[in-house]
Amino acid sequence: QSLRERGSLNDVMAGSAPFVVAMLATIALLAMYPGIAMWLPGVIG
């Protein structure tokens, strides 16, 4: 039984695509610049 009553799988994929792209961009930035991950802990102390 589904939680959504109408709409296709394509609607779900289209709705989640921006979040997947944002997650992949974040992973790419962390891979290219790993210092980003440690910036806030370094500022805090």
mmCIF file of C-alpha atoms in Angstrom:
data_model
loop_
_atom_site.group_PDB
_atom_site.id
_atom_site.type_symbol
_atom_site.label_atom_id
_atom_site.label_comp_id
_atom_site.label_asym_id
_atom_site.label_seq_id
_atom_site.Cartn_x
_atom_site.Cartn_y
_atom_site.Cartn_z
ATOM 1 C CA GLN A 1 0.000 0.000 0.000
ATOM 2 C CA SER A 2 1.336 3.357 -1.011
ATOM 3 C CA LEU A 3 1.527 6.538 1.032
ATOM 4 C CA ARG A 4 0.696 8.650 -1.978
ATOM 5 C CA GLU A 5 -2.634 8.103 -3.652
ATOM 6 C CA ARG A 6 -1.875 9.538 -7.066
ATOM 7 C CA GLY A 7 1.074 10.398 -9.230
ATOM 8 C CA SER A 8 3.618 8.303 -11.003
ATOM 9 C CA LEU A 9 7.125 7.241 -10.172
ATOM 10 C CA ASN A 10 8.321 9.858 -12.668
ATOM 11 C CA ASP A 11 6.726 12.560 -10.497
ATOM 12 C CA VAL A 12 8.639 11.292 -7.477
ATOM 13 C CA MET A 13 11.899 11.164 -9.419
ATOM 14 C CA ALA A 14 11.395 14.666 -10.824
ATOM 15 C CA GLY A 15 10.612 16.011 -7.354
ATOM 16 C CA SER A 16 13.657 14.450 -5.746
ATOM 17 C CA ALA A 17 16.118 15.277 -8.557
ATOM 18 C CA PRO A 18 17.085 18.754 -7.227
ATOM 19 C CA PHE A 19 17.918 17.273 -3.836
ATOM 20 C CA VAL A 20 20.034 14.535 -5.400
ATOM 21 C CA VAL A 21 21.906 17.127 -7.478
ATOM 22 C CA ALA A 22 22.506 19.267 -4.384
ATOM 23 C CA MET A 23 23.807 16.250 -2.464
ATOM 24 C CA LEU A 24 26.170 15.277 -5.281
ATOM 25 C CA ALA A 25 27.419 18.872 -5.518
ATOM 26 C CA THR A 26 28.101 18.883 -1.777
ATOM 27 C CA ILE A 27 30.028 15.623 -2.013
ATOM 28 C CA ALA A 28 32.044 16.977 -4.947
ATOM 29 C CA LEU A 29 32.898 20.175 -3.051
ATOM 30 C CA LEU A 30 34.007 18.195 -0.004
ATOM 31 C CA ALA A 31 36.131 15.942 -2.195
ATOM 32 C CA MET A 32 37.815 18.914 -3.896
ATOM 33 C CA TYR A 33 38.154 21.069 -0.764
ATOM 34 C CA PRO A 34 38.248 18.850 2.359
ATOM 35 C CA GLY A 35 39.100 21.843 4.536
ATOM 36 C CA ILE A 36 35.472 22.945 4.274
ATOM 37 C CA ALA A 37 34.450 20.084 6.549
ATOM 38 C CA MET A 38 36.828 21.199 9.297
ATOM 39 C CA TRP A 39 36.272 24.957 9.045
ATOM 40 C CA LEU A 40 33.487 25.254 11.644
ATOM 41 C CA PRO A 41 35.114 22.944 14.217
ATOM 42 C CA GLY A 42 38.292 24.994 13.795
ATOM 43 C CA VAL A 43 36.401 28.225 14.416
ATOM 44 C CA ILE A 44 34.647 26.869 17.490
ATOM 45 C CA GLY A 45 37.798 25.748 19.060
#
